[in-house]
């Protein structure tokens, strides 16, 4: 199978050009054609030599994932199925708030992390997405939005644990952040992790990419978190929090901690107070996520009153806390509801 040109970073393109004795500046021209002009055929790349065009065509494809299904919810949320060359699919969710458009990006088909409150977890890990498939979701979403609207915000919170697919995550971020190409701002890209401590440190040391960080926390003690998130066994809560505390954040940068509110499991006042104590000394903000009921999962949604009470405890103690409005619920596009019904379900 030929590699997809859309998944090549600028460095990879330069290397390829140098091996093929072609001028390095062509990398920039290719990036311009692909991401600025939106060109999808080698023939159209008219400022490249004919020889280069035919060599590229012999070695690469330019493939976007195809749009297998798209549903628009009453609140304007678009859920769509991206299908890749091998027929595997991921769900992507496009949220619109006034003129801000945010895409929830997937990094894997399924997920191996096994979080108990998550629909995707029930699929197990089917496979990693490569960089072209990650970037492809963004390009497809932009196509759905049309030329007059610009997709600017990306949250890596779809299917999969981004840091479990580390190299492809980094490559896709390099492509998305390239100022000569798609030119996303790192402050508008959030990578959300279930808390793989080593990978967080490694990510922070990367020189080629940056992004905002979100930690899916969901438990305030080692025991409580471990019950919901098996990943906690190897990535102890204490180490995770200490790692976050040590990260050299930029000015105005905060780490987002996502906390799912499950009725009678995580929504009590004691947990709220413990959460404040746990995050003490970290430049943090908390995003509370009221659970969306799902027949496949053994949890209940919290009452509106409990949600308000939990939030008030945090904000009353000086911790910035927002409640995620559940959107797109009628099409199954809310957080933790991503699991493709068309997919063969495998187990971990
Ligand atoms: S919440 Fe995220 S990390 Fe956990 S199983 Fe679901 S997709 Fe994977």
Short mmCIF file of C-alpha atoms and ligand atoms in Angstrom, two decimals:
data_model
loop_
_atom_site.label_atom_id
_atom_site.label_comp_id
_atom_site.label_asym_id
_atom_site.label_seq_id
_atom_site.Cartn_x
_atom_site.Cartn_y
_atom_site.Cartn_z
CA UNK A 1 0.00 0.00 0.00
CA UNK A 2 1.35 3.44 -0.91
CA UNK A 3 1.66 5.93 1.96
CA UNK A 4 -0.72 8.87 2.05
CA UNK A 5 0.92 12.21 1.28
CA UNK A 6 -1.49 13.88 3.71
CA UNK A 7 0.22 12.14 6.63
CA UNK A 8 3.77 13.31 5.83
CA UNK A 9 5.33 15.99 7.99
CA UNK A 10 7.48 18.70 6.44
CA UNK A 11 10.61 16.92 7.71
CA UNK A 12 9.52 13.65 6.14
CA UNK A 13 8.82 15.39 2.84
CA UNK A 14 12.25 17.04 2.89
CA UNK A 15 13.90 13.72 3.57
CA UNK A 16 12.04 12.06 0.75
CA UNK A 17 12.97 14.89 -1.62
CA UNK A 18 16.61 14.69 -0.63
CA UNK A 19 16.74 10.91 -1.15
CA UNK A 20 15.18 11.45 -4.59
CA UNK A 21 17.63 14.25 -5.42
CA UNK A 22 14.91 16.88 -5.64
CA UNK A 23 15.08 20.44 -4.30
CA UNK A 24 14.12 20.79 -0.63
CA UNK A 25 11.99 23.89 -1.23
CA UNK A 26 9.45 21.67 -3.01
CA UNK A 27 8.33 20.50 0.46
CA UNK A 28 6.87 23.91 1.10
CA UNK A 29 5.19 23.96 -2.31
CA UNK A 30 3.62 20.55 -1.67
CA UNK A 31 2.35 21.70 1.74
CA UNK A 32 0.88 24.80 0.16
CA UNK A 33 -0.93 22.73 -2.48
CA UNK A 34 -2.28 20.20 -0.01
CA UNK A 35 -3.35 22.35 2.92
CA UNK A 36 -3.69 25.94 1.71
CA UNK A 37 -5.04 25.36 -1.80
CA UNK A 38 -6.83 22.13 -0.88
CA UNK A 39 -5.47 20.31 -3.92
CA UNK A 40 -6.16 16.57 -4.06
CA UNK A 41 -4.38 15.53 -7.26
CA UNK A 42 -0.70 15.52 -8.21
CA UNK A 43 -1.53 16.81 -11.71
CA UNK A 44 -2.78 20.13 -10.34
CA UNK A 45 0.49 20.90 -8.56
CA UNK A 46 1.57 23.02 -11.51
CA UNK A 47 4.66 24.65 -10.04
CA UNK A 48 6.31 21.27 -9.43
CA UNK A 49 8.29 19.74 -12.26
CA UNK A 50 6.54 17.03 -14.28
CA UNK A 51 9.19 14.53 -13.21
CA UNK A 52 8.58 15.30 -9.54
CA UNK A 53 4.82 15.07 -9.94
CA UNK A 54 5.01 11.67 -11.56
CA UNK A 55 7.48 10.40 -8.98
CA UNK A 56 5.20 11.58 -6.17
CA UNK A 57 2.23 9.92 -7.86
CA UNK A 58 4.17 6.68 -8.17
CA UNK A 59 5.00 6.61 -4.48
CA UNK A 60 2.11 8.30 -2.65
CA UNK A 61 -1.64 8.60 -2.69
CA UNK A 62 -3.66 11.64 -1.60
CA UNK A 63 -6.58 10.14 0.26
CA UNK A 64 -9.16 11.69 2.52
CA UNK A 65 -11.29 9.41 4.65
CA UNK A 66 -14.76 9.09 3.18
CA UNK A 67 -17.89 10.36 4.84
CA UNK A 68 -19.88 7.24 5.70
CA UNK A 69 -22.70 8.89 7.58
CA UNK A 70 -23.51 12.30 8.94
CA UNK A 71 -26.23 13.26 11.41
CA UNK A 72 -27.08 16.74 12.59
CA UNK A 73 -28.51 17.08 16.05
CA UNK A 74 -31.22 19.58 17.00
CA UNK A 75 -28.58 21.79 18.64
CA UNK A 76 -26.46 21.88 15.46
CA UNK A 77 -23.89 19.30 16.54
CA UNK A 78 -22.78 17.23 13.57
CA UNK A 79 -21.78 13.66 14.20
CA UNK A 80 -20.15 11.95 11.27
CA UNK A 81 -18.55 8.64 10.53
CA UNK A 82 -15.14 8.76 8.87
CA UNK A 83 -14.32 5.65 6.92
CA UNK A 84 -10.74 4.73 6.13
CA UNK A 85 -9.27 2.66 3.32
CA UNK A 86 -9.69 -0.66 5.18
CA UNK A 87 -13.34 0.01 5.95
CA UNK A 88 -12.70 0.83 9.62
CA UNK A 89 -14.60 3.80 10.93
CA UNK A 90 -14.40 6.37 13.67
CA UNK A 91 -16.99 8.82 14.78
CA UNK A 92 -16.09 12.46 14.75
CA UNK A 93 -18.12 15.21 16.32
CA UNK A 94 -18.28 18.78 15.13
CA UNK A 95 -19.61 21.28 17.66
CA UNK A 96 -20.67 24.77 16.71
CA UNK A 97 -21.02 27.55 19.22
CA UNK A 98 -21.87 30.89 17.61
CA UNK A 99 -19.10 31.19 15.02
CA UNK A 100 -16.67 28.89 16.83
CA UNK A 101 -16.35 25.41 15.45
CA UNK A 102 -14.71 22.64 17.41
CA UNK A 103 -13.89 19.17 16.20
CA UNK A 104 -13.58 16.26 18.56
CA UNK A 105 -10.80 14.19 16.97
CA UNK A 106 -10.24 10.44 17.34
CA UNK A 107 -6.79 8.85 17.43
CA UNK A 108 -7.69 5.16 17.51
CA UNK A 109 -10.47 2.86 16.37
CA UNK A 110 -11.76 1.79 19.78
CA UNK A 111 -9.57 2.15 22.85
CA UNK A 112 -7.56 -0.13 25.12
CA UNK A 113 -7.88 1.90 28.32
CA UNK A 114 -11.11 0.32 29.53
CA UNK A 115 -12.61 3.28 31.42
CA UNK A 116 -15.80 1.96 32.98
CA UNK A 117 -17.99 4.94 32.10
CA UNK A 118 -17.01 5.05 28.43
CA UNK A 119 -18.86 3.53 25.52
CA UNK A 120 -15.74 3.42 23.33
CA UNK A 121 -14.05 1.20 25.91
CA UNK A 122 -16.59 -1.55 25.18
CA UNK A 123 -15.05 -1.94 21.71
CA UNK A 124 -11.54 -2.59 22.95
CA UNK A 125 -8.68 -1.37 20.74
CA UNK A 126 -9.24 -2.24 17.10
CA UNK A 127 -6.25 -0.31 15.72
CA UNK A 128 -4.28 2.93 15.86
CA UNK A 129 -4.97 5.65 13.31
CA UNK A 130 -1.99 6.86 11.32
CA UNK A 131 -1.17 10.56 10.99
CA UNK A 132 -3.00 10.88 7.65
CA UNK A 133 -6.16 9.45 9.20
CA UNK A 134 -5.99 11.84 12.14
CA UNK A 135 -5.38 14.85 9.90
CA UNK A 136 -7.97 13.47 7.46
CA UNK A 137 -10.74 13.87 10.05
CA UNK A 138 -9.87 17.55 10.35
CA UNK A 139 -9.84 18.05 6.58
CA UNK A 140 -13.14 16.23 6.19
CA UNK A 141 -14.72 18.33 8.96
CA UNK A 142 -13.52 21.51 7.24
CA UNK A 143 -15.08 20.23 4.02
CA UNK A 144 -18.39 19.65 5.84
CA UNK A 145 -18.26 23.20 7.25
CA UNK A 146 -17.67 24.67 3.79
CA UNK A 147 -15.35 27.48 2.65
CA UNK A 148 -16.99 30.30 4.62
CA UNK A 149 -16.48 28.81 8.06
CA UNK A 150 -13.12 28.06 9.55
CA UNK A 151 -12.53 25.19 11.92
CA UNK A 152 -10.15 26.52 14.57
CA UNK A 153 -10.50 24.39 17.68
CA UNK A 154 -9.50 20.78 17.96
CA UNK A 155 -9.96 18.58 20.99
CA UNK A 156 -8.35 15.17 20.94
CA UNK A 157 -11.16 13.66 22.98
CA UNK A 158 -12.80 11.35 20.47
CA UNK A 159 -12.18 7.63 20.33
CA UNK A 160 -8.90 6.45 21.76
CA UNK A 161 -6.11 7.46 24.14
CA UNK A 162 -3.94 9.89 22.11
CA UNK A 163 -0.74 9.07 24.04
CA UNK A 164 -1.20 5.36 23.38
CA UNK A 165 -0.69 6.23 19.71
CA UNK A 166 2.13 8.61 20.50
CA UNK A 167 4.15 8.83 17.26
CA UNK A 168 1.11 9.33 15.06
CA UNK A 169 -0.21 11.93 17.47
CA UNK A 170 3.04 13.89 17.25
CA UNK A 171 3.19 13.64 13.46
CA UNK A 172 -0.41 14.78 13.08
CA UNK A 173 0.21 17.73 15.42
CA UNK A 174 3.30 18.72 13.42
CA UNK A 175 1.16 18.80 10.28
CA UNK A 176 -1.71 20.69 11.95
CA UNK A 177 0.56 23.29 13.56
CA UNK A 178 2.74 23.96 10.51
CA UNK A 179 2.36 27.71 9.87
CA UNK A 180 2.90 27.18 6.12
CA UNK A 181 0.07 24.67 6.01
CA UNK A 182 -2.99 24.26 8.22
CA UNK A 183 -1.58 26.72 10.75
CA UNK A 184 -3.53 25.74 13.85
CA UNK A 185 -2.60 27.53 17.03
CA UNK A 186 -1.35 25.23 19.79
CA UNK A 187 -3.56 27.08 22.24
CA UNK A 188 -6.59 25.91 20.29
CA UNK A 189 -5.63 22.26 20.31
CA UNK A 190 -6.32 20.23 23.43
CA UNK A 191 -4.92 16.75 23.90
CA UNK A 192 -6.90 14.81 26.47
CA UNK A 193 -5.35 11.83 28.20
CA UNK A 194 -6.50 9.26 30.69
CA UNK A 195 -3.28 10.08 32.56
CA UNK A 196 -0.32 8.20 31.07
CA UNK A 197 2.26 9.89 33.26
CA UNK A 198 5.42 9.05 31.31
CA UNK A 199 3.88 10.14 28.04
CA UNK A 200 2.82 13.47 29.55
CA UNK A 201 6.43 14.20 30.53
CA UNK A 202 7.69 13.07 27.14
CA UNK A 203 5.12 15.24 25.39
CA UNK A 204 6.20 18.27 27.37
CA UNK A 205 9.79 17.71 26.28
CA UNK A 206 8.91 17.60 22.58
CA UNK A 207 10.40 20.54 20.75
CA UNK A 208 8.43 20.22 17.52
CA UNK A 209 4.89 20.36 18.95
CA UNK A 210 2.85 21.88 21.74
CA UNK A 211 -0.79 21.68 22.77
CA UNK A 212 -3.05 22.34 25.71
CA UNK A 213 -3.38 19.41 28.08
CA UNK A 214 -6.50 17.89 29.57
CA UNK A 215 -6.45 15.07 32.08
CA UNK A 216 -9.46 12.83 32.37
CA UNK A 217 -9.43 12.53 36.17
CA UNK A 218 -12.79 11.19 37.39
CA UNK A 219 -11.63 10.02 40.80
CA UNK A 220 -10.12 11.86 43.75
CA UNK A 221 -8.35 8.99 45.49
CA UNK A 222 -6.24 6.15 44.11
CA UNK A 223 -8.96 3.64 45.03
CA UNK A 224 -11.86 5.65 43.62
CA UNK A 225 -10.04 6.38 40.39
CA UNK A 226 -8.79 2.84 39.95
CA UNK A 227 -12.34 1.49 40.12
CA UNK A 228 -13.34 3.61 37.13
CA UNK A 229 -10.06 3.77 35.25
CA UNK A 230 -7.86 0.66 35.17
CA UNK A 231 -5.01 2.82 33.78
CA UNK A 232 -4.61 4.15 37.35
CA UNK A 233 -3.04 0.86 38.46
CA UNK A 234 0.17 1.65 36.59
CA UNK A 235 -0.20 5.42 36.63
CA UNK A 236 -0.76 6.24 40.28
CA UNK A 237 -2.90 9.23 41.03
CA UNK A 238 -0.27 10.76 43.27
CA UNK A 239 2.41 10.55 40.54
CA UNK A 240 0.03 11.92 37.97
CA UNK A 241 -0.82 14.94 40.10
CA UNK A 242 2.83 15.51 41.01
CA UNK A 243 3.75 15.35 37.32
CA UNK A 244 1.12 17.98 36.53
CA UNK A 245 2.37 20.14 39.36
CA UNK A 246 5.91 20.05 37.94
CA UNK A 247 5.03 20.89 34.34
CA UNK A 248 6.45 24.26 33.34
CA UNK A 249 3.30 25.91 32.03
CA UNK A 250 3.29 29.01 29.89
CA UNK A 251 1.75 32.25 31.05
CA UNK A 252 -2.06 31.99 31.16
CA UNK A 253 -1.85 28.26 30.50
CA UNK A 254 -3.89 25.94 32.67
CA UNK A 255 -4.32 22.21 32.74
CA UNK A 256 -7.91 21.09 32.34
CA UNK A 257 -9.07 18.30 34.60
CA UNK A 258 -12.15 16.52 33.37
CA UNK A 259 -14.32 15.00 36.02
CA UNK A 260 -17.31 12.87 35.16
CA UNK A 261 -20.28 13.12 37.50
CA UNK A 262 -21.88 9.70 38.01
CA UNK A 263 -24.88 9.63 40.35
CA UNK A 264 -23.94 8.23 43.77
CA UNK A 265 -20.42 7.35 42.57
CA UNK A 266 -18.49 10.56 41.97
CA UNK A 267 -20.99 13.36 42.59
CA UNK A 268 -20.83 13.70 46.40
CA UNK A 269 -19.77 16.81 48.30
CA UNK A 270 -16.87 15.01 49.99
CA UNK A 271 -15.31 14.20 46.60
CA UNK A 272 -15.73 17.83 45.54
CA UNK A 273 -13.79 18.99 48.60
CA UNK A 274 -11.12 16.34 48.04
CA UNK A 275 -10.81 17.47 44.44
CA UNK A 276 -10.06 21.01 45.54
CA UNK A 277 -7.37 19.75 47.92
CA UNK A 278 -5.90 17.44 45.28
CA UNK A 279 -5.44 20.20 42.72
CA UNK A 280 -4.05 22.67 45.20
CA UNK A 281 -1.01 24.44 43.75
CA UNK A 282 -1.72 23.48 40.13
CA UNK A 283 -2.82 26.04 37.56
CA UNK A 284 -5.96 24.07 36.88
CA UNK A 285 -9.47 24.35 35.66
CA UNK A 286 -12.07 21.68 36.08
CA UNK A 287 -14.56 20.63 33.47
CA UNK A 288 -17.43 18.75 35.06
CA UNK A 289 -19.11 16.28 32.75
CA UNK A 290 -22.55 15.07 33.86
CA UNK A 291 -22.81 11.46 32.69
CA UNK A 292 -25.04 10.77 29.71
CA UNK A 293 -27.15 7.71 30.47
CA UNK A 294 -26.31 4.77 28.26
CA UNK A 295 -28.08 1.41 28.33
CA UNK A 296 -24.73 -0.37 27.84
CA UNK A 297 -23.22 1.16 31.01
CA UNK A 298 -24.15 0.64 34.67
CA UNK A 299 -24.29 4.30 35.76
CA UNK A 300 -26.90 6.95 36.25
CA UNK A 301 -26.90 10.64 35.40
CA UNK A 302 -26.51 13.02 38.37
CA UNK A 303 -29.38 15.34 39.27
CA UNK A 304 -29.09 18.96 38.18
CA UNK A 305 -29.00 19.91 41.84
CA UNK A 306 -26.00 17.68 42.58
CA UNK A 307 -24.16 19.09 39.57
CA UNK A 308 -24.75 22.63 40.79
CA UNK A 309 -23.74 21.76 44.32
CA UNK A 310 -20.52 20.08 43.15
CA UNK A 311 -19.62 23.06 40.99
CA UNK A 312 -20.39 25.51 43.80
CA UNK A 313 -18.04 23.71 46.17
CA UNK A 314 -15.20 24.04 43.66
CA UNK A 315 -15.81 27.64 42.65
CA UNK A 316 -16.53 28.64 46.27
CA UNK A 317 -13.01 27.50 47.11
CA UNK A 318 -11.45 29.39 44.24
CA UNK A 319 -11.15 26.58 41.72
CA UNK A 320 -12.28 27.45 38.21
CA UNK A 321 -14.98 24.95 37.26
CA UNK A 322 -17.30 24.74 34.30
CA UNK A 323 -20.03 22.24 33.51
CA UNK A 324 -19.94 20.73 30.06
CA UNK A 325 -23.26 21.25 28.41
CA UNK A 326 -24.32 17.98 26.93
CA UNK A 327 -24.72 18.52 23.24
CA UNK A 328 -25.75 16.29 20.43
CA UNK A 329 -27.26 13.81 22.85
CA UNK A 330 -30.06 12.88 20.47
CA UNK A 331 -27.52 11.53 17.97
CA UNK A 332 -25.28 9.83 20.49
CA UNK A 333 -22.47 12.34 20.08
CA UNK A 334 -21.98 13.43 23.65
CA UNK A 335 -18.85 12.61 25.61
CA UNK A 336 -18.23 8.93 26.16
CA UNK A 337 -20.93 7.99 23.68
CA UNK A 338 -18.59 7.35 20.82
CA UNK A 339 -18.80 3.79 19.66
CA UNK A 340 -19.53 2.99 16.11
CA UNK A 341 -22.52 0.69 15.85
CA UNK A 342 -21.26 -0.51 12.48
CA UNK A 343 -18.00 -1.64 14.00
CA UNK A 344 -17.23 -5.20 14.93
CA UNK A 345 -16.90 -5.08 18.67
CA UNK A 346 -13.78 -6.71 20.02
CA UNK A 347 -12.78 -7.15 23.62
CA UNK A 348 -9.62 -6.06 25.39
S1 LIG B 1 -12.58 7.64 28.21
FE1 LIG B 1 -11.00 7.92 26.65
S2 LIG B 1 -9.25 6.74 27.42
FE2 LIG B 1 -11.03 6.03 28.57
S3 LIG B 1 -11.74 4.23 27.41
FE3 LIG B 1 -12.88 6.03 26.67
S4 LIG B 1 -11.75 6.72 24.88
FE4 LIG B 1 -10.38 5.39 26.06
#
